[in-house]
PDB file of C-alpha atoms and ligand atoms in Angstrom:
ATOM      1  CA  UNK A 242      20.906  -8.637  11.691  1.00 93.00           C
ATOM      2  CA  UNK A 243      21.034  -7.119   8.213  1.00 96.00           C
ATOM      3  CA  UNK A 244      19.366  -3.854   7.336  1.00 97.00           C
ATOM      4  CA  UNK A 245      18.820  -1.632   4.291  1.00 98.00           C
ATOM      5  CA  UNK A 246      17.765   1.989   4.020  1.00 98.00           C
ATOM      6  CA  UNK A 247      15.617   3.544   1.292  1.00 98.00           C
ATOM      7  CA  UNK A 248      15.860   7.328   1.399  1.00 98.00           C
ATOM      8  CA  UNK A 249      13.713   9.960  -0.300  1.00 97.00           C
ATOM      9  CA  UNK A 250      16.994  11.439  -1.516  1.00 97.00           C
ATOM     10  CA  UNK A 251      16.625  14.971  -0.186  1.00 97.00           C
ATOM     11  CA  UNK A 252      19.325  16.470   2.063  1.00 97.00           C
ATOM     12  CA  UNK A 253      17.472  15.866   5.336  1.00 96.00           C
ATOM     13  CA  UNK A 254      16.664  12.227   4.527  1.00 97.00           C
ATOM     14  CA  UNK A 255      20.225  11.553   3.331  1.00 98.00           C
ATOM     15  CA  UNK A 256      21.663  12.975   6.583  1.00 97.00           C
ATOM     16  CA  UNK A 257      19.423  10.690   8.641  1.00 98.00           C
ATOM     17  CA  UNK A 258      20.306   7.743   6.414  1.00 98.00           C
ATOM     18  CA  UNK A 259      24.048   8.340   7.009  1.00 98.00           C
ATOM     19  CA  UNK A 260      23.465   8.639  10.771  1.00 97.00           C
ATOM     20  CA  UNK A 261      21.429   5.422  10.846  1.00 98.00           C
ATOM     21  CA  UNK A 262      24.060   3.480   8.914  1.00 98.00           C
ATOM     22  CA  UNK A 263      26.877   4.738  11.193  1.00 97.00           C
ATOM     23  CA  UNK A 264      25.027   4.045  14.431  1.00 97.00           C
ATOM     24  CA  UNK A 265      23.583   0.661  13.440  1.00 97.00           C
ATOM     25  CA  UNK A 266      26.908  -0.631  12.097  1.00 97.00           C
ATOM     26  CA  UNK A 267      28.510   0.517  15.396  1.00 96.00           C
ATOM     27  CA  UNK A 268      26.114  -1.938  17.023  1.00 95.00           C
ATOM     28  CA  UNK A 269      27.490  -4.641  14.655  1.00 94.00           C
ATOM     29  CA  UNK A 270      24.458  -4.726  12.396  1.00 96.00           C
ATOM     30  CA  UNK A 271      25.225  -5.270   8.698  1.00 97.00           C
ATOM     31  CA  UNK A 272      24.191  -2.871   5.952  1.00 98.00           C
ATOM     32  CA  UNK A 273      22.984  -5.253   3.215  1.00 97.00           C
ATOM     33  CA  UNK A 274      20.940  -3.919   0.321  1.00 97.00           C
ATOM     34  CA  UNK A 275      20.343  -7.397  -1.146  1.00 96.00           C
ATOM     35  CA  UNK A 276      19.013  -9.488   1.729  1.00 95.00           C
ATOM     36  CA  UNK A 277      17.910  -7.198   4.560  1.00 97.00           C
ATOM     37  CA  UNK A 278      15.927  -8.445   7.566  1.00 97.00           C
ATOM     38  CA  UNK A 279      14.823  -4.860   8.190  1.00 97.00           C
ATOM     39  CA  UNK A 280      14.166  -2.109   5.644  1.00 98.00           C
ATOM     40  CA  UNK A 281      14.095   1.438   7.029  1.00 98.00           C
ATOM     41  CA  UNK A 282      12.425   3.998   4.808  1.00 98.00           C
ATOM     42  CA  UNK A 283      13.455   7.608   5.401  1.00 98.00           C
ATOM     43  CA  UNK A 284      11.163  10.158   3.773  1.00 97.00           C
ATOM     44  CA  UNK A 285       7.382  10.015   3.564  1.00 95.00           C
ATOM     45  CA  UNK A 286       4.665   7.530   2.659  1.00 95.00           C
ATOM     46  CA  UNK A 287       5.801   7.705  -0.989  1.00 96.00           C
ATOM     47  CA  UNK A 288       9.289   6.561   0.106  1.00 97.00           C
ATOM     48  CA  UNK A 289       7.722   3.775   2.165  1.00 97.00           C
ATOM     49  CA  UNK A 290       5.746   2.591  -0.889  1.00 98.00           C
ATOM     50  CA  UNK A 291       8.970   2.669  -2.911  1.00 98.00           C
ATOM     51  CA  UNK A 292      10.783   0.628  -0.223  1.00 98.00           C
ATOM     52  CA  UNK A 293       7.940  -1.907  -0.175  1.00 98.00           C
ATOM     53  CA  UNK A 294       8.064  -2.370  -3.964  1.00 98.00           C
ATOM     54  CA  UNK A 295      11.875  -2.539  -4.009  1.00 98.00           C
ATOM     55  CA  UNK A 296      11.829  -5.463  -1.540  1.00 98.00           C
ATOM     56  CA  UNK A 297       8.555  -7.038  -2.714  1.00 98.00           C
ATOM     57  CA  UNK A 298      10.427 -10.238  -3.674  1.00 97.00           C
ATOM     58  CA  UNK A 299      11.388 -10.928  -0.040  1.00 96.00           C
ATOM     59  CA  UNK A 300       8.263 -10.042   1.964  1.00 98.00           C
ATOM     60  CA  UNK A 301       8.449 -13.283   3.956  1.00 97.00           C
ATOM     61  CA  UNK A 302      11.805 -12.445   5.503  1.00 96.00           C
ATOM     62  CA  UNK A 303      11.848  -8.652   5.496  1.00 97.00           C
ATOM     63  CA  UNK A 304      10.173  -6.237   7.900  1.00 98.00           C
ATOM     64  CA  UNK A 305       9.625  -2.527   7.235  1.00 98.00           C
ATOM     65  CA  UNK A 306       9.742   0.597   9.348  1.00 97.00           C
ATOM     66  CA  UNK A 307       9.451   4.265   8.381  1.00 97.00           C
ATOM     67  CA  UNK A 308      11.039   7.497   9.596  1.00 97.00           C
ATOM     68  CA  UNK A 309       9.354  10.602   8.213  1.00 93.00           C
ATOM     69  CA  UNK A 310      11.323  13.676   7.263  1.00 95.00           C
ATOM     70  CA  UNK A 311       8.454  15.724   5.856  1.00 84.00           C
ATOM     71  CA  UNK A 312       4.859  16.053   6.985  1.00 78.00           C
ATOM     72  CA  UNK A 313       3.335  13.302   9.140  1.00 74.00           C
ATOM     73  CA  UNK A 314       3.199   9.990   7.360  1.00 84.00           C
ATOM     74  CA  UNK A 315       0.799   7.101   7.702  1.00 90.00           C
ATOM     75  CA  UNK A 316       3.457   4.416   7.289  1.00 93.00           C
ATOM     76  CA  UNK A 317       6.455   6.539   8.305  1.00 89.00           C
ATOM     77  CA  UNK A 318       5.760   7.065  11.994  1.00 85.00           C
ATOM     78  CA  UNK A 319       9.135   7.767  13.623  1.00 93.00           C
ATOM     79  CA  UNK A 320      10.288  11.392  13.678  1.00 92.00           C
ATOM     80  CA  UNK A 321      13.931  12.453  13.096  1.00 93.00           C
ATOM     81  CA  UNK A 322      14.342  13.456  16.772  1.00 94.00           C
ATOM     82  CA  UNK A 323      13.675   9.825  17.753  1.00 94.00           C
ATOM     83  CA  UNK A 324      16.419   8.315  15.579  1.00 95.00           C
ATOM     84  CA  UNK A 325      18.774   7.566  18.529  1.00 96.00           C
ATOM     85  CA  UNK A 326      15.951   5.801  20.365  1.00 95.00           C
ATOM     86  CA  UNK A 327      15.039   3.853  17.222  1.00 96.00           C
ATOM     87  CA  UNK A 328      18.669   2.744  16.749  1.00 97.00           C
ATOM     88  CA  UNK A 329      18.809   1.444  20.329  1.00 95.00           C
ATOM     89  CA  UNK A 330      15.510  -0.383  19.931  1.00 94.00           C
ATOM     90  CA  UNK A 331      16.656  -2.007  16.676  1.00 95.00           C
ATOM     91  CA  UNK A 332      20.036  -2.958  18.160  1.00 92.00           C
ATOM     92  CA  UNK A 333      18.876  -4.478  21.411  1.00 84.00           C
ATOM     93  CA  UNK A 334      15.397  -5.881  21.060  1.00 74.00           C
ATOM     94  CA  UNK A 335      14.015  -8.731  19.050  1.00 84.00           C
ATOM     95  CA  UNK A 336      11.284  -6.722  17.417  1.00 88.00           C
ATOM     96  CA  UNK A 337       7.610  -7.482  17.260  1.00 93.00           C
ATOM     97  CA  UNK A 338       6.093  -8.028  13.824  1.00 95.00           C
ATOM     98  CA  UNK A 339       2.667  -6.789  12.787  1.00 96.00           C
ATOM     99  CA  UNK A 340       1.332  -8.171   9.517  1.00 97.00           C
ATOM    100  CA  UNK A 341      -1.161  -6.419   7.236  1.00 98.00           C
ATOM    101  CA  UNK A 342      -3.033  -7.809   4.198  1.00 98.00           C
ATOM    102  CA  UNK A 343      -2.100  -6.943   0.616  1.00 98.00           C
ATOM    103  CA  UNK A 344      -4.035  -6.813  -2.662  1.00 98.00           C
ATOM    104  CA  UNK A 345      -3.244  -9.188  -5.520  1.00 98.00           C
ATOM    105  CA  UNK A 346      -3.980  -8.026  -9.076  1.00 98.00           C
ATOM    106  CA  UNK A 347      -3.771 -10.438 -12.031  1.00 98.00           C
ATOM    107  CA  UNK A 348      -4.053  -9.085 -15.577  1.00 98.00           C
ATOM    108  CA  UNK A 349      -5.007 -11.559 -18.285  1.00 98.00           C
ATOM    109  CA  UNK A 350      -4.725 -10.829 -22.009  1.00 96.00           C
ATOM    110  CA  UNK A 351      -7.327 -11.761 -24.621  1.00 95.00           C
ATOM    111  CA  UNK A 352      -5.331 -14.918 -25.348  1.00 95.00           C
ATOM    112  CA  UNK A 353      -5.948 -15.856 -21.674  1.00 93.00           C
ATOM    113  CA  UNK A 354      -2.292 -15.413 -20.776  1.00 97.00           C
ATOM    114  CA  UNK A 355      -1.360 -13.970 -17.384  1.00 97.00           C
ATOM    115  CA  UNK A 356       0.344 -10.703 -18.427  1.00 96.00           C
ATOM    116  CA  UNK A 357       1.144  -9.543 -14.933  1.00 97.00           C
ATOM    117  CA  UNK A 358       0.703 -10.380 -11.273  1.00 98.00           C
ATOM    118  CA  UNK A 359       1.061  -7.384  -8.987  1.00 98.00           C
ATOM    119  CA  UNK A 360       0.848  -6.732  -5.269  1.00 98.00           C
ATOM    120  CA  UNK A 361      -0.384  -3.464  -3.788  1.00 98.00           C
ATOM    121  CA  UNK A 362       0.221  -2.120  -0.303  1.00 98.00           C
ATOM    122  CA  UNK A 363      -2.329   0.702  -0.762  1.00 98.00           C
ATOM    123  CA  UNK A 364      -4.432   0.106  -3.844  1.00 98.00           C
ATOM    124  CA  UNK A 365      -4.851  -0.509  -7.552  1.00 98.00           C
ATOM    125  CA  UNK A 366      -6.614   2.281  -9.453  1.00 98.00           C
ATOM    126  CA  UNK A 367      -7.927   1.363 -12.899  1.00 98.00           C
ATOM    127  CA  UNK A 368      -8.654   4.157 -15.370  1.00 97.00           C
ATOM    128  CA  UNK A 369      -8.330   4.799 -19.068  1.00 93.00           C
ATOM    129  CA  UNK A 370      -6.736   7.654 -20.999  1.00 86.00           C
ATOM    130  CA  UNK A 371      -9.597   7.616 -23.434  1.00 86.00           C
ATOM    131  CA  UNK A 372     -13.184   8.225 -22.248  1.00 90.00           C
ATOM    132  CA  UNK A 373     -14.888   6.042 -19.649  1.00 94.00           C
ATOM    133  CA  UNK A 374     -14.011   2.560 -18.518  1.00 95.00           C
ATOM    134  CA  UNK A 375     -16.761   0.027 -19.147  1.00 95.00           C
ATOM    135  CA  UNK A 376     -16.448  -3.206 -17.189  1.00 94.00           C
ATOM    136  CA  UNK A 377     -18.586  -6.149 -16.351  1.00 97.00           C
ATOM    137  CA  UNK A 378     -17.925  -6.600 -12.653  1.00 98.00           C
ATOM    138  CA  UNK A 379     -18.071 -10.159 -11.349  1.00 98.00           C
ATOM    139  CA  UNK A 380     -17.877 -11.000  -7.668  1.00 98.00           C
ATOM    140  CA  UNK A 381     -17.113 -14.559  -6.639  1.00 98.00           C
ATOM    141  CA  UNK A 382     -17.885 -15.803 -10.135  1.00 97.00           C
ATOM    142  CA  UNK A 383     -21.282 -14.083 -10.442  1.00 98.00           C
ATOM    143  CA  UNK A 384     -22.144 -11.034 -12.533  1.00 98.00           C
ATOM    144  CA  UNK A 385     -22.668  -8.111 -10.148  1.00 98.00           C
ATOM    145  CA  UNK A 386     -22.984  -4.985 -12.323  1.00 97.00           C
ATOM    146  CA  UNK A 387     -21.805  -3.238 -15.447  1.00 96.00           C
ATOM    147  CA  UNK A 388     -19.677  -0.278 -14.433  1.00 97.00           C
ATOM    148  CA  UNK A 389     -19.256   2.765 -16.631  1.00 96.00           C
ATOM    149  CA  UNK A 390     -17.340   5.762 -15.311  1.00 97.00           C
ATOM    150  CA  UNK A 391     -13.902   7.200 -14.635  1.00 97.00           C
ATOM    151  CA  UNK A 392     -12.595   4.057 -12.989  1.00 98.00           C
ATOM    152  CA  UNK A 393     -12.436   1.825  -9.931  1.00 98.00           C
ATOM    153  CA  UNK A 394     -10.130   1.795  -6.945  1.00 98.00           C
ATOM    154  CA  UNK A 395      -9.481  -1.496  -5.158  1.00 98.00           C
ATOM    155  CA  UNK A 396      -7.711  -0.940  -1.871  1.00 98.00           C
ATOM    156  CA  UNK A 397      -6.209  -2.838   1.023  1.00 98.00           C
ATOM    157  CA  UNK A 398      -7.202  -2.084   4.636  1.00 98.00           C
ATOM    158  CA  UNK A 399      -3.989  -0.089   5.232  1.00 97.00           C
ATOM    159  CA  UNK A 400      -4.586   1.699   1.919  1.00 98.00           C
ATOM    160  CA  UNK A 401      -8.179   2.472   2.900  1.00 98.00           C
ATOM    161  CA  UNK A 402      -6.949   5.751   4.438  1.00 98.00           C
ATOM    162  CA  UNK A 403      -5.276   6.814   1.163  1.00 98.00           C
ATOM    163  CA  UNK A 404      -6.927   7.242  -2.292  1.00 98.00           C
ATOM    164  CA  UNK A 405      -9.888   5.124  -1.161  1.00 98.00           C
ATOM    165  CA  UNK A 406     -10.722   7.637   1.572  1.00 98.00           C
ATOM    166  CA  UNK A 407     -10.673  10.512  -0.920  1.00 98.00           C
ATOM    167  CA  UNK A 408     -13.194   8.550  -3.021  1.00 98.00           C
ATOM    168  CA  UNK A 409     -15.609   8.214  -0.091  1.00 98.00           C
ATOM    169  CA  UNK A 410     -14.576   4.688   0.912  1.00 98.00           C
ATOM    170  CA  UNK A 411     -14.647   3.503   4.499  1.00 98.00           C
ATOM    171  CA  UNK A 412     -11.617   2.974   6.709  1.00 98.00           C
ATOM    172  CA  UNK A 413     -10.978  -0.722   7.356  1.00 98.00           C
ATOM    173  CA  UNK A 414      -8.890  -2.030  10.232  1.00 98.00           C
ATOM    174  CA  UNK A 415      -6.000  -4.130   8.820  1.00 97.00           C
ATOM    175  CA  UNK A 416      -6.877  -7.011  11.141  1.00 97.00           C
ATOM    176  CA  UNK A 417      -9.693  -7.635   8.644  1.00 98.00           C
ATOM    177  CA  UNK A 418      -8.485  -9.593   5.648  1.00 98.00           C
ATOM    178  CA  UNK A 419     -10.475  -7.719   3.042  1.00 98.00           C
ATOM    179  CA  UNK A 420     -10.319  -5.496  -0.018  1.00 98.00           C
ATOM    180  CA  UNK A 421     -12.524  -2.526  -0.810  1.00 98.00           C
ATOM    181  CA  UNK A 422     -13.893  -1.521  -4.224  1.00 98.00           C
ATOM    182  CA  UNK A 423     -14.700   2.181  -4.625  1.00 98.00           C
ATOM    183  CA  UNK A 424     -16.112   3.900  -7.664  1.00 98.00           C
ATOM    184  CA  UNK A 425     -14.688   6.917  -9.438  1.00 98.00           C
ATOM    185  CA  UNK A 426     -17.517   8.969 -10.906  1.00 97.00           C
ATOM    186  CA  UNK A 427     -19.802   6.176 -12.096  1.00 97.00           C
ATOM    187  CA  UNK A 428     -22.401   7.032 -14.705  1.00 96.00           C
ATOM    188  CA  UNK A 429     -25.840   6.327 -13.301  1.00 95.00           C
ATOM    189  CA  UNK A 430     -28.924   6.915 -15.434  1.00 92.00           C
ATOM    190  CA  UNK A 431     -31.734   4.873 -17.002  1.00 87.00           C
ATOM    191  CA  UNK A 432     -29.251   2.882 -19.061  1.00 84.00           C
ATOM    192  CA  UNK A 433     -26.337   2.390 -16.679  1.00 87.00           C
ATOM    193  CA  UNK A 434     -26.636   1.471 -13.037  1.00 93.00           C
ATOM    194  CA  UNK A 435     -24.028   0.687 -10.425  1.00 97.00           C
ATOM    195  CA  UNK A 436     -24.293   0.000  -6.723  1.00 97.00           C
ATOM    196  CA  UNK A 437     -22.856   3.435  -5.870  1.00 96.00           C
ATOM    197  CA  UNK A 438     -21.533   2.335  -2.472  1.00 97.00           C
ATOM    198  CA  UNK A 439     -18.061   1.033  -1.653  1.00 98.00           C
ATOM    199  CA  UNK A 440     -17.988  -2.777  -1.472  1.00 98.00           C
ATOM    200  CA  UNK A 441     -15.933  -4.617   1.120  1.00 98.00           C
ATOM    201  CA  UNK A 442     -14.977  -8.111   0.033  1.00 98.00           C
ATOM    202  CA  UNK A 443     -13.602 -10.758   2.379  1.00 98.00           C
ATOM    203  CA  UNK A 444     -10.713 -13.091   1.610  1.00 96.00           C
ATOM    204  CA  UNK A 445     -11.451 -15.507  -1.276  1.00 92.00           C
ATOM    205  CA  UNK A 446     -14.185 -13.252  -2.714  1.00 98.00           C
ATOM    206  CA  UNK A 447     -12.533 -12.374  -6.005  1.00 98.00           C
ATOM    207  CA  UNK A 448     -13.538  -9.281  -7.944  1.00 98.00           C
ATOM    208  CA  UNK A 449     -13.130  -9.773 -11.693  1.00 98.00           C
ATOM    209  CA  UNK A 450     -13.302  -6.814 -14.078  1.00 98.00           C
ATOM    210  CA  UNK A 451     -13.996  -7.684 -17.715  1.00 97.00           C
ATOM    211  CA  UNK A 452     -13.646  -4.786 -20.150  1.00 96.00           C
ATOM    212  CA  UNK A 453     -16.562  -4.399 -22.557  1.00 94.00           C
ATOM    213  CA  UNK A 454     -14.910  -1.735 -24.694  1.00 88.00           C
ATOM    214  CA  UNK A 455     -11.522  -2.349 -26.290  1.00 84.00           C
ATOM    215  CA  UNK A 456      -9.342   0.318 -24.679  1.00 85.00           C
ATOM    216  CA  UNK A 457      -5.955   0.630 -23.123  1.00 93.00           C
ATOM    217  CA  UNK A 458      -6.033   0.829 -19.337  1.00 95.00           C
ATOM    218  CA  UNK A 459      -4.000   2.841 -16.913  1.00 97.00           C
ATOM    219  CA  UNK A 460      -3.324   0.699 -13.893  1.00 98.00           C
ATOM    220  CA  UNK A 461      -1.775   2.504 -10.947  1.00 98.00           C
ATOM    221  CA  UNK A 462      -0.540   0.190  -8.225  1.00 98.00           C
ATOM    222  CA  UNK A 463       0.408   2.374  -5.253  1.00 98.00           C
ATOM    223  CA  UNK A 464       2.713   4.959  -6.909  1.00 97.00           C
ATOM    224  CA  UNK A 465       3.509   3.004 -10.108  1.00 98.00           C
ATOM    225  CA  UNK A 466       1.447   3.454 -13.286  1.00 98.00           C
ATOM    226  CA  UNK A 467       1.521   1.138 -16.302  1.00 97.00           C
ATOM    227  CA  UNK A 468      -0.558   0.919 -19.463  1.00 97.00           C
ATOM    228  CA  UNK A 469      -2.155  -2.360 -20.535  1.00 97.00           C
ATOM    229  CA  UNK A 470      -3.771  -3.133 -23.890  1.00 95.00           C
ATOM    230  CA  UNK A 471      -5.592  -6.210 -25.112  1.00 95.00           C
ATOM    231  CA  UNK A 472      -6.950  -6.900 -21.633  1.00 97.00           C
ATOM    232  CA  UNK A 473      -9.380  -9.755 -21.089  1.00 97.00           C
ATOM    233  CA  UNK A 474      -9.740  -9.380 -17.331  1.00 98.00           C
ATOM    234  CA  UNK A 475      -8.316  -7.783 -14.208  1.00 98.00           C
ATOM    235  CA  UNK A 476      -8.677 -10.008 -11.154  1.00 98.00           C
ATOM    236  CA  UNK A 477      -8.444  -8.568  -7.641  1.00 98.00           C
ATOM    237  CA  UNK A 478      -8.432 -10.373  -4.313  1.00 98.00           C
ATOM    238  CA  UNK A 479      -6.707 -10.497  -0.943  1.00 98.00           C
ATOM    239  CA  UNK A 480      -3.148 -11.727  -1.610  1.00 98.00           C
ATOM    240  CA  UNK A 481      -1.635 -14.739   0.117  1.00 98.00           C
ATOM    241  CA  UNK A 482       1.440 -12.576   0.848  1.00 98.00           C
ATOM    242  CA  UNK A 483       1.400 -10.059   3.687  1.00 98.00           C
ATOM    243  CA  UNK A 484       3.495  -7.043   4.557  1.00 98.00           C
ATOM    244  CA  UNK A 485       5.434  -7.208   7.840  1.00 98.00           C
ATOM    245  CA  UNK A 486       5.944  -4.065   9.893  1.00 97.00           C
ATOM    246  CA  UNK A 487       8.577  -3.953  12.631  1.00 96.00           C
ATOM    247  CA  UNK A 488       7.046  -2.547  15.808  1.00 94.00           C
ATOM    248  CA  UNK A 489       9.198  -1.262  18.660  1.00 92.00           C
ATOM    249  CA  UNK A 490       6.357   0.430  20.518  1.00 89.00           C
ATOM    250  CA  UNK A 491       2.598   0.164  20.310  1.00 87.00           C
ATOM    251  CA  UNK A 492       0.943   2.435  17.789  1.00 87.00           C
ATOM    252  CA  UNK A 493      -2.599   1.177  17.317  1.00 91.00           C
ATOM    253  CA  UNK A 494      -4.184   1.658  13.887  1.00 94.00           C
ATOM    254  CA  UNK A 495      -6.943   3.933  15.192  1.00 95.00           C
ATOM    255  CA  UNK A 496      -4.362   6.198  16.881  1.00 92.00           C
ATOM    256  CA  UNK A 497      -2.549   6.374  13.559  1.00 91.00           C
ATOM    257  CA  UNK A 498      -5.825   7.310  11.814  1.00 94.00           C
ATOM    258  CA  UNK A 499      -6.615   9.888  14.506  1.00 93.00           C
ATOM    259  CA  UNK A 500      -3.145  11.435  14.378  1.00 88.00           C
ATOM    260  CA  UNK A 501      -3.152  11.561  10.565  1.00 88.00           C
ATOM    261  CA  UNK A 502      -6.624  12.971  10.037  1.00 92.00           C
ATOM    262  CA  UNK A 503      -8.173  14.296  13.236  1.00 91.00           C
ATOM    263  CA  UNK A 504      -5.526  15.459  15.706  1.00 78.00           C
ATOM    264  CA  UNK A 505      -3.606  18.675  15.148  1.00 68.00           C
ATOM    265  CA  UNK A 506      -0.735  18.184  12.733  1.00 56.00           C
ATOM    266  CA  UNK A 507       2.330  19.131  14.764  1.00 57.00           C
ATOM    267  CA  UNK A 508       5.486  17.619  13.201  1.00 57.00           C
ATOM    268  CA  UNK A 509       7.602  18.648  16.191  1.00 56.00           C
ATOM    269  CA  UNK A 510       5.749  16.270  18.521  1.00 57.00           C
ATOM    270  CA  UNK A 511       6.760  12.601  18.823  1.00 58.00           C
ATOM    271  CA  UNK A 512       3.907  10.491  17.497  1.00 55.00           C
ATOM    272  CA  UNK A 513       2.571   8.232  20.236  1.00 51.00           C
TER     273      UNK A 513
HETATM  274  P1  NAD B 285       1.674  11.665  -3.369  1.00 92.34           P
HETATM  275  O1  NAD B 285       3.006  12.264  -3.135  1.00 92.34           O
HETATM  276  O2  NAD B 285       0.691  12.393  -4.232  1.00 92.34           O
HETATM  277  O3  NAD B 285       1.053  11.296  -1.927  1.00 92.34           O
HETATM  278  C1  NAD B 285      -0.260  11.236  -1.711  1.00 92.34           C
HETATM  279  C2  NAD B 285      -0.576  11.360  -0.218  1.00 92.34           C
HETATM  280  O4  NAD B 285      -1.077  10.098   0.210  1.00 92.34           O
HETATM  281  C3  NAD B 285       0.554  11.729   0.730  1.00 92.34           C
HETATM  282  O5  NAD B 285       0.102  12.749   1.574  1.00 92.34           O
HETATM  283  C4  NAD B 285       0.783  10.449   1.532  1.00 92.34           C
HETATM  284  O6  NAD B 285       1.214  10.729   2.845  1.00 92.34           O
HETATM  285  C5  NAD B 285      -0.592   9.862   1.523  1.00 92.34           C
HETATM  286  N1  NAD B 285      -0.671   8.407   1.755  1.00 92.34           N
HETATM  287  C6  NAD B 285      -0.018   7.418   1.108  1.00 92.34           C
HETATM  288  N2  NAD B 285      -0.381   6.220   1.613  1.00 92.34           N
HETATM  289  C7  NAD B 285      -1.275   6.487   2.604  1.00 92.34           C
HETATM  290  C8  NAD B 285      -2.022   5.666   3.477  1.00 92.34           C
HETATM  291  N3  NAD B 285      -1.946   4.343   3.414  1.00 92.34           N
HETATM  292  N4  NAD B 285      -2.865   6.270   4.343  1.00 92.34           N
HETATM  293  C9  NAD B 285      -2.972   7.601   4.406  1.00 92.34           C
HETATM  294  N5  NAD B 285      -2.308   8.429   3.595  1.00 92.34           N
HETATM  295  C10 NAD B 285      -1.470   7.872   2.704  1.00 92.34           C
HETATM  296  O7  NAD B 285       1.847  10.237  -4.006  1.00 92.34           O
HETATM  297  P2  NAD B 285       2.826   9.090  -3.588  1.00 92.34           P
HETATM  298  O8  NAD B 285       3.703   9.548  -2.481  1.00 92.34           O
HETATM  299  O9  NAD B 285       3.414   8.545  -4.819  1.00 92.34           O
HETATM  300  O10 NAD B 285       1.777   8.039  -2.980  1.00 92.34           O
HETATM  301  C11 NAD B 285       0.952   7.286  -3.811  1.00 92.34           C
HETATM  302  C12 NAD B 285      -0.347   7.182  -3.101  1.00 92.34           C
HETATM  303  O11 NAD B 285      -1.041   8.406  -3.223  1.00 92.34           O
HETATM  304  C13 NAD B 285      -1.283   6.166  -3.702  1.00 92.34           C
HETATM  305  O12 NAD B 285      -1.084   4.882  -3.172  1.00 92.34           O
HETATM  306  C14 NAD B 285      -2.643   6.737  -3.365  1.00 92.34           C
HETATM  307  O13 NAD B 285      -3.238   6.084  -2.249  1.00 92.34           O
HETATM  308  C15 NAD B 285      -2.400   8.171  -3.015  1.00 92.34           C
HETATM  309  N6  NAD B 285      -3.246   9.015  -3.857  1.00 92.34           N
HETATM  310  C16 NAD B 285      -4.186   9.741  -3.230  1.00 92.34           C
HETATM  311  C17 NAD B 285      -5.056  10.496  -3.974  1.00 92.34           C
HETATM  312  C18 NAD B 285      -6.094  11.302  -3.261  1.00 92.34           C
HETATM  313  O14 NAD B 285      -6.109  11.262  -2.023  1.00 92.34           O
HETATM  314  N7  NAD B 285      -6.966  11.980  -3.986  1.00 92.34           N
HETATM  315  C19 NAD B 285      -4.977  10.536  -5.368  1.00 92.34           C
HETATM  316  C20 NAD B 285      -3.989   9.765  -5.955  1.00 92.34           C
HETATM  317  C21 NAD B 285      -3.128   8.997  -5.197  1.00 92.34           C
END
């Protein structure tokens, strides 16, 4: 089996990376940065997002796993003291794969050209540098509302515990193939009216945002921000691609949510 490691780059993460490479190659696994079957991220959730985007072109054949070297991570759920155990698990067992849905974002220009097609593990956040965003929001081909405000966040189920949660969105179990649309400070008065609640859209229910004011947009997909001008529409839906997590022990989603947000944060304890 071939593996790659994406490290946060700090001293602690680099030490664990070196140890992992030594121990896994001792078990005759191959360190291959180009075509890995398994990508191990060593750092935090930010490192995991980076690893996901670095290997986004081979999601069908690559599985991901995270070791956290800072505070508890949502995606990075192995602690440094468990590295030996993780190495043994990787070396000896055919691992179980758990797949989670992703978000697809398609940006079309005014000439109706597809400018970009992006995949998000957590979310896409759409804002502008200049005043409010003003969008016609269409759902499944029908006009739903005109949104005016700071922006919109469209998240995946696994991203529902990230930015979406801070915006008052609900937490969605990743077994549900859905995306969630949450508002950022919508303007609601006698002229402008939005639903005000997060919307959860099933697979095939596309959300189309059509700008009504000619502005440049800041589109942040996970940790990557780009600026788009001349935008005709931003289309969001559940992607046909999925992310594959390697699982060597059960760690149910709700336990992960509990341990991240409810249970006492003790980084010295193994996360079970
Ligand atoms: P960062 O370093 O600012 O990390 C933000 C925090 O989000 C970290 O504590 C990380 O552990 C946590 N996080 C990331 N994905 C998560 C998930 N799926 N569930 C629960 N927590 C999660 O930024 P970064 O490392 O570049 O990560 C980018 C992510 O930060 C974005 O995808 C977005 O979800 C999140 N974010 C959150 C807020 C907020 O909560 N107000 C604002 C902006 C961005």
